[in-house]
Coordinates of C-alpha atoms in Angstrom, one line a residue:
Chain A
M1 CA 0.0 0.0 0.1
A2 CA 1.3 3.3 -0.7
K3 CA 2.7 6.0 1.7
G4 CA 0.1 8.5 3.0
R5 CA -2.7 6.3 1.2
I6 CA -6.5 7.8 1.9
D7 CA -9.4 6.3 -0.2
G8 CA -12.8 7.2 -0.4
Q9 CA -13.3 10.8 -0.1
K10 CA -16.2 12.2 -0.9
A11 CA -15.1 15.7 -2.8
F12 CA -15.6 17.8 -5.7
V13 CA -13.6 20.3 -7.9
L14 CA -13.2 23.5 -7.6
H15 CA -10.3 24.4 -10.2
A16 CA -8.0 22.7 -12.2
H17 CA -5.0 23.9 -14.8
P18 CA -2.7 22.0 -16.6
Y19 CA 0.4 20.8 -15.3
S20 CA 3.4 19.5 -17.4
E21 CA 2.9 18.1 -20.8
T22 CA -0.4 15.5 -19.9
S23 CA -1.3 16.3 -16.1
L24 CA -3.4 18.1 -13.9
I25 CA -3.2 20.2 -10.8
V26 CA -6.7 19.9 -9.6
D27 CA -7.8 21.8 -6.2
V28 CA -10.4 19.9 -5.0
F29 CA -12.6 20.3 -1.6
S30 CA -13.5 16.9 0.3
R31 CA -15.7 17.0 3.1
E32 CA -13.6 15.1 5.7
Q33 CA -10.0 16.4 4.4
G34 CA -11.0 19.8 3.4
R35 CA -9.3 22.2 0.3
L36 CA -6.1 20.6 -1.0
P37 CA -4.4 20.3 -4.4
L38 CA -4.1 17.0 -6.3
L39 CA -1.6 16.0 -8.8
A40 CA -3.9 14.3 -11.5
R41 CA -1.3 12.4 -13.4
G42 CA -2.0 12.1 -17.3
A43 CA -5.8 13.3 -17.0
R44 CA -5.0 15.3 -20.3
R45 CA -4.2 12.3 -22.2
P46 CA -6.6 11.4 -24.9
R47 CA -7.9 8.3 -23.1
S48 CA -7.1 9.0 -19.9
V49 CA -10.4 7.8 -17.7
L50 CA -9.5 10.9 -15.3
R51 CA -10.4 12.8 -18.0
G52 CA -14.2 13.2 -18.5
N53 CA -14.3 12.6 -14.4
L54 CA -12.8 15.4 -13.4
M55 CA -15.3 18.1 -14.0
A56 CA -16.5 20.7 -10.8
F57 CA -19.9 20.6 -9.7
A58 CA -20.2 16.8 -10.1
P59 CA -19.7 15.1 -6.8
L60 CA -16.9 12.5 -7.2
E61 CA -15.2 9.7 -4.7
L62 CA -11.9 10.3 -4.8
G63 CA -8.8 8.5 -3.6
W64 CA -4.4 9.8 -3.5
F65 CA -1.4 9.0 -1.6
G66 CA 1.7 10.8 -1.0
T67 CA 2.9 12.7 1.7
G68 CA 4.5 16.2 0.4
E69 CA 2.5 19.5 0.0
V70 CA 0.7 18.3 -3.4
K71 CA -0.9 14.6 -3.3
T72 CA -1.2 12.2 -5.9
L73 CA -4.7 11.1 -7.2
A74 CA -5.2 7.6 -7.3
K75 CA -9.0 7.1 -8.1
A76 CA -11.8 9.3 -9.2
E77 CA -15.2 8.2 -9.5
W78 CA -18.2 9.6 -10.6
L79 CA -20.9 9.1 -7.9
G80 CA -23.7 11.1 -9.4
G81 CA -26.9 13.1 -8.2
I82 CA -26.5 16.7 -9.2
S83 CA -27.2 17.2 -12.5
L84 CA -24.8 19.4 -14.8
L85 CA -25.4 23.0 -14.2
T86 CA -26.5 24.8 -17.3
G87 CA -26.6 28.7 -17.8
R88 CA -26.4 31.3 -15.6
C89 CA -26.5 28.8 -12.9
L90 CA -23.3 27.5 -14.3
L91 CA -22.0 31.0 -13.8
L92 CA -22.9 30.9 -9.9
G93 CA -21.6 28.0 -9.5
Y94 CA -18.0 29.0 -10.8
Y95 CA -18.7 32.1 -8.0
L96 CA -19.3 29.7 -5.1
N97 CA -16.2 27.9 -6.7
E98 CA -14.2 31.2 -6.3
L99 CA -15.6 32.1 -3.1
L100 CA -13.7 28.7 -2.0
V101 CA -10.6 28.7 -3.5
K102 CA -10.2 32.4 -2.6
L103 CA -11.3 32.3 0.9
L104 CA -10.9 28.9 2.6
P105 CA -7.5 27.6 3.8
R106 CA -6.1 24.5 2.5
D107 CA -6.3 21.5 4.6
D108 CA -8.5 22.2 7.1
A109 CA -12.0 20.3 7.3
H110 CA -15.3 21.6 7.3
P111 CA -17.7 19.3 6.6
Q112 CA -20.8 22.1 7.4
L113 CA -20.0 23.7 4.7
F114 CA -19.1 21.1 2.7
D115 CA -23.2 20.0 3.2
A116 CA -23.7 23.9 2.7
Y117 CA -22.0 23.5 -0.6
E118 CA -23.4 20.9 -1.8
D119 CA -27.0 21.9 -1.2
A120 CA -26.2 25.0 -3.2
L121 CA -25.1 23.1 -6.0
R122 CA -28.5 20.9 -5.7
A123 CA -30.3 23.9 -5.8
L124 CA -28.6 25.2 -8.5
S125 CA -28.7 22.2 -10.6
S126 CA -31.9 22.6 -10.5
G127 CA -32.3 26.0 -12.1
A128 CA -33.0 28.0 -8.9
E129 CA -30.5 30.8 -9.1
D130 CA -31.8 32.8 -6.0
A131 CA -32.3 29.8 -3.9
P132 CA -31.8 30.3 0.0
E133 CA -28.9 27.5 0.0
L134 CA -26.7 29.9 -1.7
R135 CA -27.4 32.7 1.4
R136 CA -27.1 29.5 3.2
F137 CA -23.4 28.9 1.8
E138 CA -22.2 32.3 2.1
Q139 CA -22.9 32.7 5.9
T140 CA -21.9 28.9 6.9
L141 CA -18.8 30.1 4.6
L142 CA -18.1 33.2 6.7
K143 CA -18.9 31.6 10.0
E144 CA -16.7 29.0 9.0
L145 CA -13.9 31.1 8.7
G146 CA -14.1 32.6 12.2
Y147 CA -16.4 35.6 11.6
G148 CA -19.6 34.5 12.9
L149 CA -22.5 36.8 12.3
T150 CA -25.0 38.6 15.0
L151 CA -27.8 39.7 12.7
D152 CA -30.3 40.3 15.5
V153 CA -28.8 42.7 18.0
D154 CA -28.5 46.4 17.7
A155 CA -24.5 46.7 17.8
R156 CA -24.8 50.4 18.8
S157 CA -27.4 49.8 21.7
G158 CA -27.3 46.2 22.1
A159 CA -31.5 46.2 21.8
R160 CA -32.9 43.5 19.7
V161 CA -33.9 43.7 16.1
V162 CA -37.4 45.5 15.5
D163 CA -39.1 44.1 12.0
D164 CA -40.3 47.4 11.1
R165 CA -36.6 49.4 11.5
E166 CA -34.2 50.0 9.5
Y167 CA -30.7 49.0 9.7
V168 CA -27.1 50.0 8.2
F169 CA -24.3 47.2 8.7
W170 CA -21.6 48.4 10.5
I171 CA -18.9 45.7 8.9
E172 CA -17.3 43.4 11.8
R173 CA -19.6 45.0 14.4
G174 CA -22.8 44.2 13.2
P175 CA -26.2 45.9 12.5
V176 CA -26.9 48.8 13.6
E177 CA -30.3 51.3 13.5
R178 CA -30.4 53.8 10.5
D179 CA -30.4 57.6 12.0
D180 CA -32.7 59.6 10.6
G181 CA -31.3 61.6 7.2
D182 CA -28.7 58.9 6.4
D183 CA -28.9 57.8 3.5
T184 CA -26.6 55.0 3.3
A185 CA -28.0 51.4 2.3
S186 CA -30.0 49.7 4.7
V187 CA -31.8 46.1 5.6
S188 CA -34.9 45.6 7.1
G189 CA -34.7 44.6 10.8
K190 CA -37.3 41.5 9.3
T191 CA -34.8 40.4 6.7
L192 CA -32.4 40.3 9.1
L193 CA -34.6 38.3 11.6
D194 CA -35.7 36.4 8.7
M195 CA -31.8 35.9 8.1
V196 CA -31.7 34.2 11.6
A197 CA -34.8 32.5 11.4
D198 CA -33.6 30.6 8.1
D199 CA -36.9 31.9 6.2
Y200 CA -36.2 32.8 2.9
S201 CA -40.0 32.9 1.3
D202 CA -39.9 36.8 1.4
A203 CA -39.1 38.3 -2.1
R204 CA -37.1 41.4 -0.1
T205 CA -35.4 38.8 2.6
R206 CA -34.1 37.6 -0.8
F207 CA -32.9 40.9 -2.2
E208 CA -31.4 42.3 0.8
S209 CA -29.7 39.3 1.9
K210 CA -28.0 39.1 -1.4
G211 CA -26.5 42.7 -1.2
L212 CA -25.9 42.2 2.3
M213 CA -23.4 39.4 2.2
R214 CA -22.2 40.8 -1.0
Q215 CA -20.9 43.3 1.2
L216 CA -19.8 40.8 4.1
I217 CA -18.0 38.5 1.3
A218 CA -16.2 42.0 -0.2
H219 CA -15.3 43.1 2.8
H220 CA -13.3 39.6 3.6
L221 CA -12.0 39.2 0.2
S222 CA -9.7 42.8 0.9
G223 CA -9.9 44.0 -2.0
R224 CA -9.5 40.9 -4.2
P225 CA -11.6 41.0 -7.1
L226 CA -14.0 38.1 -8.2
H227 CA -13.5 37.0 -11.7
S228 CA -16.6 35.2 -11.7
R229 CA -19.0 38.3 -11.1
R230 CA -17.0 40.8 -13.2
V231 CA -17.7 38.1 -16.1
F232 CA -21.3 37.8 -15.1
V233 CA -22.2 41.4 -15.0
E234 CA -19.7 41.4 -18.8
L235 CA -22.2 38.8 -19.8
Q236 CA -25.6 40.6 -18.6
E237 CA -24.5 43.9 -20.3
L238 CA -24.2 42.3 -23.6
Chain B
M1 CA 35.0 32.3 -14.5
I2 CA 33.0 30.8 -12.0
A3 CA 29.6 31.6 -11.2
P4 CA 28.3 32.3 -8.0
G5 CA 27.2 29.0 -6.3
G6 CA 30.2 27.2 -8.2
K7 CA 28.4 26.1 -11.1
F8 CA 29.7 26.2 -15.0
P9 CA 30.2 29.2 -16.3
S10 CA 26.8 31.2 -18.0
T11 CA 26.8 33.5 -20.1
S12 CA 23.7 35.8 -21.0
S13 CA 22.4 34.2 -24.5
L14 CA 22.2 31.4 -23.1
E15 CA 20.2 32.1 -20.0
A16 CA 18.2 34.2 -22.5
L17 CA 17.8 31.1 -24.6
I18 CA 16.6 28.6 -21.5
D19 CA 14.3 31.3 -20.3
A20 CA 12.7 32.2 -23.5
L21 CA 11.9 28.5 -23.8
R22 CA 10.0 28.1 -20.6
C23 CA 7.3 30.3 -22.3
L24 CA 6.5 26.6 -23.7
P25 CA 3.3 25.0 -22.3
G26 CA 4.4 22.2 -19.8
V27 CA 8.4 23.3 -20.2
G28 CA 10.0 23.6 -17.3
P29 CA 13.5 25.2 -15.9
K30 CA 15.0 21.5 -16.7
S31 CA 13.7 20.8 -19.9
A32 CA 14.4 24.2 -21.8
Q33 CA 17.8 23.7 -20.4
R34 CA 17.9 20.2 -22.1
M35 CA 16.5 21.6 -25.2
T36 CA 19.0 24.6 -25.5
Y37 CA 22.0 22.1 -25.1
H38 CA 20.4 20.1 -27.6
L39 CA 19.9 22.7 -30.2
L40 CA 23.4 24.5 -29.4
Q41 CA 25.5 20.9 -29.4
R42 CA 23.6 18.6 -31.4
D43 CA 21.2 20.1 -34.0
R44 CA 22.6 23.6 -35.2
A45 CA 20.5 23.6 -38.4
G46 CA 17.4 22.7 -36.6
A47 CA 17.9 25.5 -34.4
E48 CA 18.4 28.1 -37.1
R49 CA 15.2 26.4 -38.7
L50 CA 13.0 26.7 -35.8
A51 CA 14.2 30.6 -35.5
Q52 CA 13.5 31.1 -39.1
A53 CA 10.1 29.6 -39.0
L54 CA 9.3 31.6 -35.8
Q55 CA 10.5 34.6 -37.2
T56 CA 8.4 34.2 -40.4
A57 CA 5.1 33.1 -38.5
L58 CA 4.9 35.8 -36.4
A59 CA 5.7 38.1 -39.1
S60 CA 3.3 36.8 -41.4
L61 CA 0.4 35.3 -39.7
R62 CA -2.8 37.1 -38.5
H63 CA -6.2 36.3 -37.7
C64 CA -8.4 35.5 -40.5
L65 CA -11.0 38.7 -40.6
R66 CA -14.1 36.3 -40.7
C67 CA -13.0 33.3 -39.1
N68 CA -10.2 34.3 -36.5
N69 CA -7.9 31.1 -37.2
F70 CA -4.4 31.9 -38.5
T71 CA -3.9 33.1 -41.9
E72 CA -1.0 34.4 -44.1
S73 CA -3.9 36.7 -46.0
E74 CA -6.5 39.2 -44.9
I75 CA -9.1 36.2 -45.6
C76 CA -8.4 32.6 -45.0
Q77 CA -8.6 29.8 -47.9
R78 CA -11.2 28.3 -46.5
C79 CA -13.7 31.5 -46.2
A80 CA -12.9 32.3 -49.7
S81 CA -13.5 29.3 -51.0
S82 CA -17.1 29.8 -53.0
R83 CA -17.8 26.2 -52.3
R84 CA -18.3 26.1 -48.8
D85 CA -22.2 27.3 -47.4
Q86 CA -22.0 30.5 -46.6
S87 CA -25.3 30.1 -44.8
L88 CA -23.6 27.4 -42.0
L89 CA -21.4 29.1 -38.9
C90 CA -20.2 26.6 -36.7
I91 CA -18.4 28.2 -33.5
V92 CA -15.5 26.0 -32.1
E93 CA -13.4 26.9 -29.2
M94 CA -9.4 26.1 -30.8
P95 CA -8.3 26.1 -34.1
V96 CA -7.9 22.0 -33.3
D97 CA -11.3 21.7 -33.0
A98 CA -12.1 23.1 -37.0
I99 CA -9.5 20.5 -37.8
S100 CA -11.8 17.6 -36.3
M101 CA -15.2 19.1 -37.9
E102 CA -13.4 19.0 -41.1
E103 CA -12.3 15.3 -40.6
T104 CA -15.4 14.3 -40.5
H105 CA -16.3 15.6 -44.5
A106 CA -19.7 16.0 -43.1
Y107 CA -19.9 20.0 -43.1
Q108 CA -19.8 22.1 -45.6
G109 CA -20.5 25.3 -43.9
L110 CA -17.8 27.9 -42.2
Y111 CA -16.1 28.6 -39.0
Y112 CA -15.4 30.9 -36.6
V113 CA -12.4 30.1 -34.4
L114 CA -13.1 31.8 -30.6
M115 CA -9.1 30.9 -29.3
G116 CA -10.7 30.0 -26.0
R117 CA -13.6 29.3 -24.1
L118 CA -15.7 31.2 -20.9
S119 CA -13.8 31.0 -18.0
P120 CA -14.9 32.6 -15.2
L121 CA -12.3 31.8 -12.2
D122 CA -9.3 32.6 -14.6
G123 CA -10.8 35.9 -15.5
I124 CA -11.9 35.0 -19.4
G125 CA -14.9 36.4 -20.2
P126 CA -16.8 38.3 -23.1
K127 CA -14.0 41.2 -23.8
E128 CA -11.2 38.4 -24.1
L129 CA -12.7 36.7 -26.3
A130 CA -13.8 39.5 -28.4
F131 CA -17.6 38.2 -28.7
E132 CA -18.5 41.7 -30.8
R133 CA -16.2 40.3 -33.3
L134 CA -18.5 37.0 -33.5
F135 CA -21.6 38.9 -33.5
A136 CA -20.2 41.2 -36.2
R137 CA -19.4 38.5 -38.2
A138 CA -22.7 36.5 -37.3
T139 CA -25.1 38.9 -38.9
D140 CA -23.2 39.8 -42.3
G141 CA -27.0 39.2 -43.3
L142 CA -25.5 35.8 -44.8
V143 CA -25.2 33.5 -41.8
N144 CA -28.9 31.5 -41.3
E145 CA -27.5 29.2 -39.0
V146 CA -25.2 28.9 -36.1
I147 CA -24.0 25.7 -34.8
L148 CA -22.4 25.6 -31.6
A149 CA -19.5 23.1 -31.2
T150 CA -17.9 24.2 -27.9
N151 CA -16.6 21.3 -26.1
F152 CA -18.3 19.6 -23.3
T153 CA -16.8 20.8 -20.4
N154 CA -18.5 23.1 -18.1
E155 CA -16.7 26.0 -19.6
G156 CA -17.4 25.0 -23.1
E157 CA -21.4 24.5 -21.7
A158 CA -20.8 28.0 -20.2
T159 CA -19.7 29.4 -23.6
A160 CA -22.4 28.0 -25.5
H161 CA -25.2 29.0 -23.5
Y162 CA -24.4 32.5 -23.6
L163 CA -23.4 32.5 -27.4
S164 CA -26.9 30.9 -27.8
E165 CA -28.7 33.5 -25.7
L166 CA -27.0 36.3 -27.4
L167 CA -26.6 35.2 -30.5
R168 CA -31.0 34.5 -30.9
A169 CA -31.4 38.0 -29.7
R170 CA -29.5 38.8 -33.0
G171 CA -32.4 37.1 -35.1
L172 CA -30.3 33.7 -35.6
K173 CA -31.0 30.4 -35.5
V174 CA -28.8 28.4 -33.4
S175 CA -27.8 24.7 -32.3
R176 CA -25.7 22.4 -30.3
I177 CA -24.0 19.7 -31.6
A178 CA -25.5 16.5 -29.7
R179 CA -24.0 14.9 -27.2
G180 CA -24.2 10.9 -26.0
L181 CA -22.3 7.9 -26.4
P182 CA -20.1 7.2 -29.1
V183 CA -20.6 6.0 -32.4
G184 CA -19.8 2.1 -31.7
G185 CA -20.4 3.0 -27.7
E186 CA -21.6 -0.1 -25.7
L187 CA -23.6 1.3 -22.5
E188 CA -21.5 -1.5 -20.4
F189 CA -18.2 0.4 -21.5
S190 CA -19.2 4.1 -21.0
D191 CA -18.7 6.1 -18.2
A192 CA -21.6 7.0 -15.6
A193 CA -21.9 10.9 -16.6
T194 CA -22.0 10.2 -20.4
V195 CA -25.3 7.1 -20.0
A196 CA -26.5 10.0 -17.4
Q197 CA -26.5 12.6 -20.0
A198 CA -27.6 10.4 -22.9
L199 CA -30.2 9.5 -21.2
M200 CA -31.4 13.1 -20.0
E201 CA -30.8 14.3 -23.8
R202 CA -33.1 11.5 -25.3
R203 CA -35.0 12.3 -28.2
D204 CA -37.8 10.6 -30.3
Y205 CA -37.3 7.8 -32.2
G206 CA -38.3 5.8 -35.0

């Protein structure tokens, strides 16, 4: 048995880039081992069995071995169950992957985040562009990175958030009731409470929570642009 | 003179050549060094030929105004041919894909070569692929149907999806090449993803 052999890992491919003449380095996100790079030897050969299997957004069962930083992929099996993403949902899938590639450190297991990611992909594969699963994924990502959100307490007054008032979100502190005459973008108390209760049935909640999560994620990216969002916007403008 | 680190003497043109060869895909420092010594020591005539060919190609090749493939004239031979069907335009990712299509001897229309595919994580979007040029080409009034022959990878699918929306909006008929089992293929020996997709995209028969 090869050194450091690990088998039967449920995982997704996040991104891949060519390595040497015929191989690939794949950035994978596995449920039990977290995010790690794997060398897929010969994956770019015309008749490679890995070729079609190592596709992003498809649940895979992987096996690898090695002791270095980059392990060698030994086996990749297609598990099925999530149909291929298409259209705008496919672009949103790239957005999820880019968030993981840019924000999630390597070699830390995040099974909850993995499950949230899988749920989000399943929602996208059914064509739901605005699914609650996407917001849940973003929230879980921030939580797992150590930036838990307190959404139902006013960060200035310490009072409970009230559903018919307007709040401005102070980064790294929390929601603060908007002062009269302040025209900063705000979210309603109801949106914040809905997000805590995980209730996305209201269209306004869906809309405002998306904006709020975008603002928070941009902060945690510390100025690094999201390519997938730029491409998405450019395509909408054509 | 011995270079720092006690290695063999290095001259700048030698280093420059090794460094230049590294721009080839899949060529790392070791292979570049091997190629360099081979060219200089064992095959100077070949090196001369390579240098000449590179220079000529760079100077004379450009993108065909109509299909975007490499050509020496303004419009390539295929696009200028009167025997090709002007009403069909097949969009492929790379020049090699057009060659594969030609090998079928089943297609008489023209091509447009994107020279890439949408790749959101790498920042390759519609600007990088010059979608506007393709739109100008496809709406020349002669093209009637556009055939999307990008690959069946996620990137190829994303490209096909957006091109289909954008070309349809410009009044063109759009089709996509079919996917499924290969000719002579047997279910038993096919991968699950292919069989699943073939099942989903099944069509009326008989």
